[in-house]
PDB file of C-alpha atoms and ligand atoms in Angstrom:
ATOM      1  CA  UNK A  30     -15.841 250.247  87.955  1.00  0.00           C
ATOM      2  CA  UNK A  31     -19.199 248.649  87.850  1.00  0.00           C
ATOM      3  CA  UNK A  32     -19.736 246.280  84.439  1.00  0.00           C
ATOM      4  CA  UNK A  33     -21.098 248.277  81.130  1.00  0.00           C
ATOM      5  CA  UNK A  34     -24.799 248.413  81.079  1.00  0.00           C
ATOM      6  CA  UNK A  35     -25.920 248.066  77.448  1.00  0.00           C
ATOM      7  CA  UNK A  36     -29.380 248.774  79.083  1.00  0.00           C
ATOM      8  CA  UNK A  37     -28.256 252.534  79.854  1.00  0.00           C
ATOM      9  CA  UNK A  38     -25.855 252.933  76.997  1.00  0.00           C
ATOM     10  CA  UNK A  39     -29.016 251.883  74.615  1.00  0.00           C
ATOM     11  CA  UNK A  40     -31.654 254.276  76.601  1.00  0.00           C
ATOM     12  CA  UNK A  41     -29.206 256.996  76.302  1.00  0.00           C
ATOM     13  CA  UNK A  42     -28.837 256.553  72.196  1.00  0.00           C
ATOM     14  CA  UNK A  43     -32.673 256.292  72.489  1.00  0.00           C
ATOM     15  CA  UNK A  44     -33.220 259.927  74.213  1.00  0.00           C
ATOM     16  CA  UNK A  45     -30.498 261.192  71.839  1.00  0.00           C
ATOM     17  CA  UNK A  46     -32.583 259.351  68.924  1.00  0.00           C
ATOM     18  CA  UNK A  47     -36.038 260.731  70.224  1.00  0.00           C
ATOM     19  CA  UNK A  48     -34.719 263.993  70.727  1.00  0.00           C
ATOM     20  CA  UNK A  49     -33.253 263.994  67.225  1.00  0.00           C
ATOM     21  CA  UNK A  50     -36.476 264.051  65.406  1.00  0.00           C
ATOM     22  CA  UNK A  51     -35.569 262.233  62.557  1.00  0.00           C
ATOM     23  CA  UNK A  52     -32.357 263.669  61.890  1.00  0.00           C
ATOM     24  CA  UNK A  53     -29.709 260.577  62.096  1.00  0.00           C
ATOM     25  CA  UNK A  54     -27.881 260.364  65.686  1.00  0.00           C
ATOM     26  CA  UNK A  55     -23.867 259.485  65.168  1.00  0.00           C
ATOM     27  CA  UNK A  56     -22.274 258.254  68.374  1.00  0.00           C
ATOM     28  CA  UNK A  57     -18.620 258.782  69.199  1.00  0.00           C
ATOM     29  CA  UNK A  58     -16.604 255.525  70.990  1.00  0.00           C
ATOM     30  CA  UNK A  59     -12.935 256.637  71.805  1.00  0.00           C
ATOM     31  CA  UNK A  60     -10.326 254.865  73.821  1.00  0.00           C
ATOM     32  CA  UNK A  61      -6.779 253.289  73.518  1.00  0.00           C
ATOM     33  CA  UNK A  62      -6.170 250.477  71.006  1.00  0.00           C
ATOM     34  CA  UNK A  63      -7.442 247.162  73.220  1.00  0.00           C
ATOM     35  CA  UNK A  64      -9.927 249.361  75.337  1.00  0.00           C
ATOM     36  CA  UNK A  65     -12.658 246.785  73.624  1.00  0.00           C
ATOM     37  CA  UNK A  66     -14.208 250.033  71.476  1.00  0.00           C
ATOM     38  CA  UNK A  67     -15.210 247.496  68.364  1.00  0.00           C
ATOM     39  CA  UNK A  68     -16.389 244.924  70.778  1.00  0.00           C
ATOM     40  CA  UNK A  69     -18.704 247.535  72.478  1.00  0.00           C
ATOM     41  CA  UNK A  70     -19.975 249.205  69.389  1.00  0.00           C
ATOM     42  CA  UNK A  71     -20.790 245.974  67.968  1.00  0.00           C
ATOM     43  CA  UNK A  72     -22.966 244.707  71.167  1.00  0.00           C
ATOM     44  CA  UNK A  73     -24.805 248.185  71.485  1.00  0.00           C
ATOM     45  CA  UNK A  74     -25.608 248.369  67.591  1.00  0.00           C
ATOM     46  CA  UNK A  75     -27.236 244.649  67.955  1.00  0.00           C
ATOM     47  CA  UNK A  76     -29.158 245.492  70.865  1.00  0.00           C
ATOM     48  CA  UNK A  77     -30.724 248.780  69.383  1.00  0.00           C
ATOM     49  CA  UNK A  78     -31.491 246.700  66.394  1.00  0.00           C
ATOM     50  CA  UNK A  79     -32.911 244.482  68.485  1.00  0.00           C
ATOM     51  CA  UNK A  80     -34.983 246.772  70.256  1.00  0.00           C
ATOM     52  CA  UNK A  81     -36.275 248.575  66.774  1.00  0.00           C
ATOM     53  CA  UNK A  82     -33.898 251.081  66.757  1.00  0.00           C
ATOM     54  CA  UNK A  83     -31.887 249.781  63.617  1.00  0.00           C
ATOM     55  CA  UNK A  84     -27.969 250.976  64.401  1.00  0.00           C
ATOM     56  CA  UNK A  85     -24.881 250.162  62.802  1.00  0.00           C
ATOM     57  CA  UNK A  86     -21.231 250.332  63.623  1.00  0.00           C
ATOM     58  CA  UNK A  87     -18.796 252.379  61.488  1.00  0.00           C
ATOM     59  CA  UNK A  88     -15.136 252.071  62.304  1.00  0.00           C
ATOM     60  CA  UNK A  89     -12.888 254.541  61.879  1.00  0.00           C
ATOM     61  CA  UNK A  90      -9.920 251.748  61.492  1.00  0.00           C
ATOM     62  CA  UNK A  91     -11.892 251.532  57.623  1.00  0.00           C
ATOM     63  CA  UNK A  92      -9.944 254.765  56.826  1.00  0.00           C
ATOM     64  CA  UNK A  93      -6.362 252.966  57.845  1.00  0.00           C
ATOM     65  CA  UNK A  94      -4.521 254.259  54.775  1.00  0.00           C
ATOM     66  CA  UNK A  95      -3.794 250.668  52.749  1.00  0.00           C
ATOM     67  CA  UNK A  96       0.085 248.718  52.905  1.00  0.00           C
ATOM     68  CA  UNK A  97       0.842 250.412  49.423  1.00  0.00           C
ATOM     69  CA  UNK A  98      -0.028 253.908  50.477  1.00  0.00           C
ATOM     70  CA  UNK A  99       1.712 253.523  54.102  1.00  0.00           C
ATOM     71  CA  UNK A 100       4.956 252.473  52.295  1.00  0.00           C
ATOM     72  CA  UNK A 101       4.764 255.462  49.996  1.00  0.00           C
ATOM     73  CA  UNK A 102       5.055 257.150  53.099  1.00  0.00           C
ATOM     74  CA  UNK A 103       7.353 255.074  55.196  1.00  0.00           C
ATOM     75  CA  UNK A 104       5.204 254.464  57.633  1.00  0.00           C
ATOM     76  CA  UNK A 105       4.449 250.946  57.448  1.00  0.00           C
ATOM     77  CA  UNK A 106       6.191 250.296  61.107  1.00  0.00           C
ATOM     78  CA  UNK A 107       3.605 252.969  62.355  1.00  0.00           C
ATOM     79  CA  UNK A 108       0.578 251.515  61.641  1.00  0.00           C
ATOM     80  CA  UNK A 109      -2.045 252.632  63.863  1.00  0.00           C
ATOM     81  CA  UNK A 110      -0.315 256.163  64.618  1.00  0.00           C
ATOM     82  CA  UNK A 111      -2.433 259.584  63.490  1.00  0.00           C
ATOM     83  CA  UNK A 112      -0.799 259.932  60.711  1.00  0.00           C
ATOM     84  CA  UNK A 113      -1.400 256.296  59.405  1.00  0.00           C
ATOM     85  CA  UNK A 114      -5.370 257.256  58.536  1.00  0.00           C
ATOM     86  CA  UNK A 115      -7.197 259.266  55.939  1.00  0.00           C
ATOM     87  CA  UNK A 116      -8.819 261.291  58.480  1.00  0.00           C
ATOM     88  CA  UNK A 117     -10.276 263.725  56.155  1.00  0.00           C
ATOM     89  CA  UNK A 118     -11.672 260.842  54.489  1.00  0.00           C
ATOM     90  CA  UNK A 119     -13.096 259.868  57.579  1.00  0.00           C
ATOM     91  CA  UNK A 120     -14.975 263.460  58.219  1.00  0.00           C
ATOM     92  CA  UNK A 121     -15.815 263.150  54.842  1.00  0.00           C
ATOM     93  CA  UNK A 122     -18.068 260.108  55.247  1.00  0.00           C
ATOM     94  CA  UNK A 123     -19.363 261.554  58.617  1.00  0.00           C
ATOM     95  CA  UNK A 124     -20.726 264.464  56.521  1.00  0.00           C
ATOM     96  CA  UNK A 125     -22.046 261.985  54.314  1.00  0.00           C
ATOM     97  CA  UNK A 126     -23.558 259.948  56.884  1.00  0.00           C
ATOM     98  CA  UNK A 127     -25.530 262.940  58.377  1.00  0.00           C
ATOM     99  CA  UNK A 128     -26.705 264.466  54.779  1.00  0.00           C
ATOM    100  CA  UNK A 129     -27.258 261.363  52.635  1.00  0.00           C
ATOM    101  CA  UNK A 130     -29.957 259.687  54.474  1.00  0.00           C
ATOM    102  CA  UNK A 131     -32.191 258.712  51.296  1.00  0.00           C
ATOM    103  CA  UNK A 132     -29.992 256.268  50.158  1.00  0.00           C
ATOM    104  CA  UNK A 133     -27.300 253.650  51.273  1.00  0.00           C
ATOM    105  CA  UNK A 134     -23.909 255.056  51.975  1.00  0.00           C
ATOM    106  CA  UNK A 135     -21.211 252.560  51.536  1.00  0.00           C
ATOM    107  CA  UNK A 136     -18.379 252.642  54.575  1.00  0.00           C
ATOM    108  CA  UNK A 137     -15.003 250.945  54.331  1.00  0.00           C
ATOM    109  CA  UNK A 138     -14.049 248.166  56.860  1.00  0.00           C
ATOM    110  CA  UNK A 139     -10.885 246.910  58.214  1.00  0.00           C
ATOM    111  CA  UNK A 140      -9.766 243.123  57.523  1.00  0.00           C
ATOM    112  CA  UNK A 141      -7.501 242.067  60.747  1.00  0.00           C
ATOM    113  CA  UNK A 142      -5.984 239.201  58.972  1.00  0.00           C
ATOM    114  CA  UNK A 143      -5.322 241.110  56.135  1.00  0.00           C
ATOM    115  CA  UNK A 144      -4.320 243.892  58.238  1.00  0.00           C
ATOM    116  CA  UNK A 145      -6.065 246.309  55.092  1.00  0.00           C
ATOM    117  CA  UNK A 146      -9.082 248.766  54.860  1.00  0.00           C
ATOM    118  CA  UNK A 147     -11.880 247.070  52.458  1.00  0.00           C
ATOM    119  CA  UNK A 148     -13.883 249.471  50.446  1.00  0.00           C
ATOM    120  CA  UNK A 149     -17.347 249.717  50.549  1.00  0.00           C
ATOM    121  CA  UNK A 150     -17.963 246.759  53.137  1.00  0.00           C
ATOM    122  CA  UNK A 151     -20.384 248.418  55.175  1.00  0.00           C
ATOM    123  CA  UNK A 152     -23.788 249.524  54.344  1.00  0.00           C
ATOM    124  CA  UNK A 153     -25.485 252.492  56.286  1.00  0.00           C
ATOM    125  CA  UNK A 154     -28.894 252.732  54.876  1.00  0.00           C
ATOM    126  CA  UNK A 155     -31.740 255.136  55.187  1.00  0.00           C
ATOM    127  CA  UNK A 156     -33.191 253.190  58.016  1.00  0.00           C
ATOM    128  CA  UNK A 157     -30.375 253.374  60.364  1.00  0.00           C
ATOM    129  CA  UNK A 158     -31.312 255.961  62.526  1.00  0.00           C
ATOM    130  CA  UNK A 159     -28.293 255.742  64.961  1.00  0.00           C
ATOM    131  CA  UNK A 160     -24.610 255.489  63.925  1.00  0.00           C
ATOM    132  CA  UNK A 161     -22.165 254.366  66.050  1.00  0.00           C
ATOM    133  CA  UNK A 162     -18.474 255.118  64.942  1.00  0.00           C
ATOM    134  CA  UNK A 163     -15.447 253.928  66.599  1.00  0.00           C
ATOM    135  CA  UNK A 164     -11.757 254.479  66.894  1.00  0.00           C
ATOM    136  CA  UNK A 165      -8.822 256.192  68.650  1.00  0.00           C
ATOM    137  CA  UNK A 166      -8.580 258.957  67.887  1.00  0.00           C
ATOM    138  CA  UNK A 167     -12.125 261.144  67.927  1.00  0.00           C
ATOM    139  CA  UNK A 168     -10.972 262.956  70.584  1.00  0.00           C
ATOM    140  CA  UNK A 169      -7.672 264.102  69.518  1.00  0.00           C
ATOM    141  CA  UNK A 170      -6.827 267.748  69.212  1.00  0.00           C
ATOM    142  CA  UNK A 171      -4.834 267.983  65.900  1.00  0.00           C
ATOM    143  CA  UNK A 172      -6.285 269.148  62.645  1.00  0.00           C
ATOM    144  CA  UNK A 173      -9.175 267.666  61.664  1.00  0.00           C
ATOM    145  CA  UNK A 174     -10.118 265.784  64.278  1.00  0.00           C
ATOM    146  CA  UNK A 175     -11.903 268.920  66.176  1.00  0.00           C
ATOM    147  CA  UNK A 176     -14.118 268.360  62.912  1.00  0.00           C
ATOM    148  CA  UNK A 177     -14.514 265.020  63.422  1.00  0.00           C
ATOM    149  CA  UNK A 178     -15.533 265.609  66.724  1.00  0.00           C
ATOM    150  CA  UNK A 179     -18.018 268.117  65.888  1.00  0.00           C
ATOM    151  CA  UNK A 180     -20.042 265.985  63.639  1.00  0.00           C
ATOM    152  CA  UNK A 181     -20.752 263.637  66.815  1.00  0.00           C
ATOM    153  CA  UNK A 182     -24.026 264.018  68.659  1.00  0.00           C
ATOM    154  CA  UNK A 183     -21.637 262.732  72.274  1.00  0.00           C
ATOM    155  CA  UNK A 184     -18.466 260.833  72.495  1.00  0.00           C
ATOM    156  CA  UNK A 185     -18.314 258.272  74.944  1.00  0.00           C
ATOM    157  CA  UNK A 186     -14.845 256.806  76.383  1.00  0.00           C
ATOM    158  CA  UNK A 187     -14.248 253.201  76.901  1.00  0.00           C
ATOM    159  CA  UNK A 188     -12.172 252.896  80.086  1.00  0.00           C
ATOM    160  CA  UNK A 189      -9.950 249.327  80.934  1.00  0.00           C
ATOM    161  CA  UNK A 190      -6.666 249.734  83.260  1.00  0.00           C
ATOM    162  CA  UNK A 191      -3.336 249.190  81.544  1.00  0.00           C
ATOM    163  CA  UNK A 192      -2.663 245.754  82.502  1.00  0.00           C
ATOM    164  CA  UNK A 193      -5.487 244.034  81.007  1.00  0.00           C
ATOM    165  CA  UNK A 194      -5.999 246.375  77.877  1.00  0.00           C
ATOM    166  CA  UNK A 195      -2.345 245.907  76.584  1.00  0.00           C
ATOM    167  CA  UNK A 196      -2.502 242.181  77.544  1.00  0.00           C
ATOM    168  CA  UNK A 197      -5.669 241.680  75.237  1.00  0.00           C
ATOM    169  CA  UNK A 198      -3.801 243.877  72.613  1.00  0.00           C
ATOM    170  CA  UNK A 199      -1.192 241.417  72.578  1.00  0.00           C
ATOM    171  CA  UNK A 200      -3.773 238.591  72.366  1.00  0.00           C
ATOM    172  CA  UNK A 201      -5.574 239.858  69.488  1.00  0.00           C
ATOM    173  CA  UNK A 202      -2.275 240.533  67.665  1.00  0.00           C
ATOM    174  CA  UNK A 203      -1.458 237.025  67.996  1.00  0.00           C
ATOM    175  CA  UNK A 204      -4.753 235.812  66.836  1.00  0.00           C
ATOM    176  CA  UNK A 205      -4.130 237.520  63.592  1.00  0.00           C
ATOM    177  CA  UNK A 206      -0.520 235.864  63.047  1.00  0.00           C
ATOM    178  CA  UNK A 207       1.945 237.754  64.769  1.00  0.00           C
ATOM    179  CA  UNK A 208       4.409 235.630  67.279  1.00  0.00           C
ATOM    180  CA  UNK A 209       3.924 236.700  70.677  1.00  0.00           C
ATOM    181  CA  UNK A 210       7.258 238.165  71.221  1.00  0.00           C
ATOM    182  CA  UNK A 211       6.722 240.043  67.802  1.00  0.00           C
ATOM    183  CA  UNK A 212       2.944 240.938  68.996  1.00  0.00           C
ATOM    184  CA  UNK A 213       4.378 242.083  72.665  1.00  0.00           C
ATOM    185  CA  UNK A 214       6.568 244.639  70.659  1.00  0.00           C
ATOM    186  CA  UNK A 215       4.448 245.702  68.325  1.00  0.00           C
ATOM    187  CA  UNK A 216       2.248 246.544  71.109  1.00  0.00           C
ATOM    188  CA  UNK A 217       5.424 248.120  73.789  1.00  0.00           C
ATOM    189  CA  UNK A 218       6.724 250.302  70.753  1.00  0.00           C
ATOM    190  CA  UNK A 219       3.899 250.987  68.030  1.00  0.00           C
ATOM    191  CA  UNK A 220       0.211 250.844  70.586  1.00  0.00           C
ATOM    192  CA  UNK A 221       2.059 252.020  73.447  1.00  0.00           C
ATOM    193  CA  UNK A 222       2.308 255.998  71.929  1.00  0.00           C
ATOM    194  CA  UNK A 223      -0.561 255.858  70.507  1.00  0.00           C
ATOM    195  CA  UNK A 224      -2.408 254.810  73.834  1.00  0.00           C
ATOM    196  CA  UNK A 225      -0.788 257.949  75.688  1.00  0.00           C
ATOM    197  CA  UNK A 226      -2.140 260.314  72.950  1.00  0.00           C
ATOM    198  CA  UNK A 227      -5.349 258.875  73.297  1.00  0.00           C
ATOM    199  CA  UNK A 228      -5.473 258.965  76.789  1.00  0.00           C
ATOM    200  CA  UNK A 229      -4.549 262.673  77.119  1.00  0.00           C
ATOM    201  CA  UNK A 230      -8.350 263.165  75.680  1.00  0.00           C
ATOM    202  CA  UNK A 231     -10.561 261.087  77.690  1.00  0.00           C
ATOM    203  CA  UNK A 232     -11.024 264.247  79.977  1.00  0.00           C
ATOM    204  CA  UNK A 233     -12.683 265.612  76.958  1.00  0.00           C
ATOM    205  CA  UNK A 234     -15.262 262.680  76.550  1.00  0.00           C
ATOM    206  CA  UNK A 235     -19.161 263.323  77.540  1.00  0.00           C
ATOM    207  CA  UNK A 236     -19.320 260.016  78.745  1.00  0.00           C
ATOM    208  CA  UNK A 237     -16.881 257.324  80.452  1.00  0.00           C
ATOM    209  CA  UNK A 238     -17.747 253.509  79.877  1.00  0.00           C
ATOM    210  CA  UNK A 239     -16.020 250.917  81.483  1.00  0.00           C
ATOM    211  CA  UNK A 240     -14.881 248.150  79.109  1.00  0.00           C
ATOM    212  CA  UNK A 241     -17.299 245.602  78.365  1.00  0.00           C
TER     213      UNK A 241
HETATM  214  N1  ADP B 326     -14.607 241.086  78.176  1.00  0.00           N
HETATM  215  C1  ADP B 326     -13.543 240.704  77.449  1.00  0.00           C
HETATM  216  N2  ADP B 326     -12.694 239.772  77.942  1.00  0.00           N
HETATM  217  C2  ADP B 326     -11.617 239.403  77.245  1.00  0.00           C
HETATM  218  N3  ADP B 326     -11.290 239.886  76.029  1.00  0.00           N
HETATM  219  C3  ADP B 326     -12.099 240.802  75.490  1.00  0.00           C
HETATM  220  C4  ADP B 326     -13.254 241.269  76.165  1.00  0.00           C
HETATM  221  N4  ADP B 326     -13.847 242.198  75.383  1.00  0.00           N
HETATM  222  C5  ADP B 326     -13.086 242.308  74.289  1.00  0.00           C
HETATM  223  N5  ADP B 326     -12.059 241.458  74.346  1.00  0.00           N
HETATM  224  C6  ADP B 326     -11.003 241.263  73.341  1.00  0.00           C
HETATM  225  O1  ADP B 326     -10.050 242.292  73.542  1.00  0.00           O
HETATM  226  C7  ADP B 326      -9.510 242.691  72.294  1.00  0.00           C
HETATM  227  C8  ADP B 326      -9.688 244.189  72.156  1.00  0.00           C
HETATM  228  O2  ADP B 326     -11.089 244.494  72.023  1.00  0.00           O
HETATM  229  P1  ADP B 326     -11.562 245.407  70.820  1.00  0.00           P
HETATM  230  O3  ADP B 326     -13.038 245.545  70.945  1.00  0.00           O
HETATM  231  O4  ADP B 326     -11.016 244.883  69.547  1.00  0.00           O
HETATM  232  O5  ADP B 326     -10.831 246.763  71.249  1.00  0.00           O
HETATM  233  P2  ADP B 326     -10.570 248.107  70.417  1.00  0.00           P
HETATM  234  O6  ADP B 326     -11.582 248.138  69.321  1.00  0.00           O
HETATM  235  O7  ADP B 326     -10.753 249.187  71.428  1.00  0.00           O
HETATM  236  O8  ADP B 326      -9.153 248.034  69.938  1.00  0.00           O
HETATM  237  C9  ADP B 326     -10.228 241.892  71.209  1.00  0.00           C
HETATM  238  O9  ADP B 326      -9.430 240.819  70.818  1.00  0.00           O
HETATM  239  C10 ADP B 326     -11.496 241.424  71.931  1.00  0.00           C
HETATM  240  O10 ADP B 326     -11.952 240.207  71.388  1.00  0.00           O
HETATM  241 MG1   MG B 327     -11.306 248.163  67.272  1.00  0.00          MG
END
């Protein structure tokens, strides 16, 4: 697959943005945990800032429920699964983002070394035009993730093969303090499911992006 073009991506947020009239564009990226989803979000919103078309990145991973709510639950060995986020939470501040536009509208983020949501880290204010939200599971078909989808002006897939993608995962766990042989199985027995389910959608996407 040819390399990502932030070039096209950004033109095609631009047409959405133009053809929006004012009203605030929110742009879907889905794929499997390692896909590079936060890396790509993060690169498009600074080159639409950069261009004059202020954009921010809103990650879905800021609705992870927190350690103390996950072991209320028993689900602490899970983390990352459907089940494991406050997805109405998330539609919630979708719904937000689309009819609070004259003031900011504070979005949680997610702390990797902490491995915990942070309130109110990230500010979406009336000048952002274009949203850019990001996570796995956008796509999925379970209740209320239809509504999720439904908020989003397009959802665009971030495709990387297997080998690489779960390789990176395992990286990036390791950066944040795992061992490796404790990231590698976090990533065979926790990621892995999650990855299928995720997968299962991309058919579903309007878009398909290779990794960046
Ligand atoms: N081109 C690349 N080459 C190598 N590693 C990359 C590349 N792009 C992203 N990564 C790394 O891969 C990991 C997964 O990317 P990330 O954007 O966090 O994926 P996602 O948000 O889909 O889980 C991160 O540690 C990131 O730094
Ligand atoms: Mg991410």
């Amino acid at each position: 697959m040819p390399d990502v073009d932030l070039d096209d991506l950004a033109a095609r947020v631009t047409r959405l943005a133009d053809a929006a009239a004012g009203r605030r564009v929110l742009v879907g990226v889905v794929g499997a945990p390692g896909s590079g989803k936060s890396t790509l979000a993060k690169r498009l919103a600074n080159r639409l800032t950069a261009d004059g078309w202020p954009a921010v990145r809103v990650p879905m991973d800021g609705f992870h429920l927190a350690d103390v709510a996950l072991a209320e639950r028993r689900l602490l060995d899970r983390k990352g699964a459907p089940e494991t986020f406050d997805a109405h939470g998330y539609l919630n501040l979708l719904r937000r983002l689309r009819a609070e536009t004259g003031h900011d509208v504070l979005a949680p983020g997610f702390e990797r070394d902490l491995e915990q949501p942070i309130a109110a880290s990230i500010t979406v204010a009336p000048s952002h035009r274009v949203v850019l939200t990001e996570g796995n599971y956008l796509l999925d078909d379970a209740d209320p993730w239809p509504e999720v989808h439904a908020e989003l002006d397009e959802v665009w897939f971030v495709d990387l093969d297997d080998g690489r993608r779960r390789s990176r995962l395992v990286d990036r766990h390791v950066k944040h303090g795992k061992t490796p042989e404790a990231a590698q199985a976090w990533v065979d027995e926790v990621d892995e499911p999650n990855a299928r389910r995720v997968l299962a959608r991309s058919g579903t996407a309007d878009l398909v992006v290779p990794s960046p």
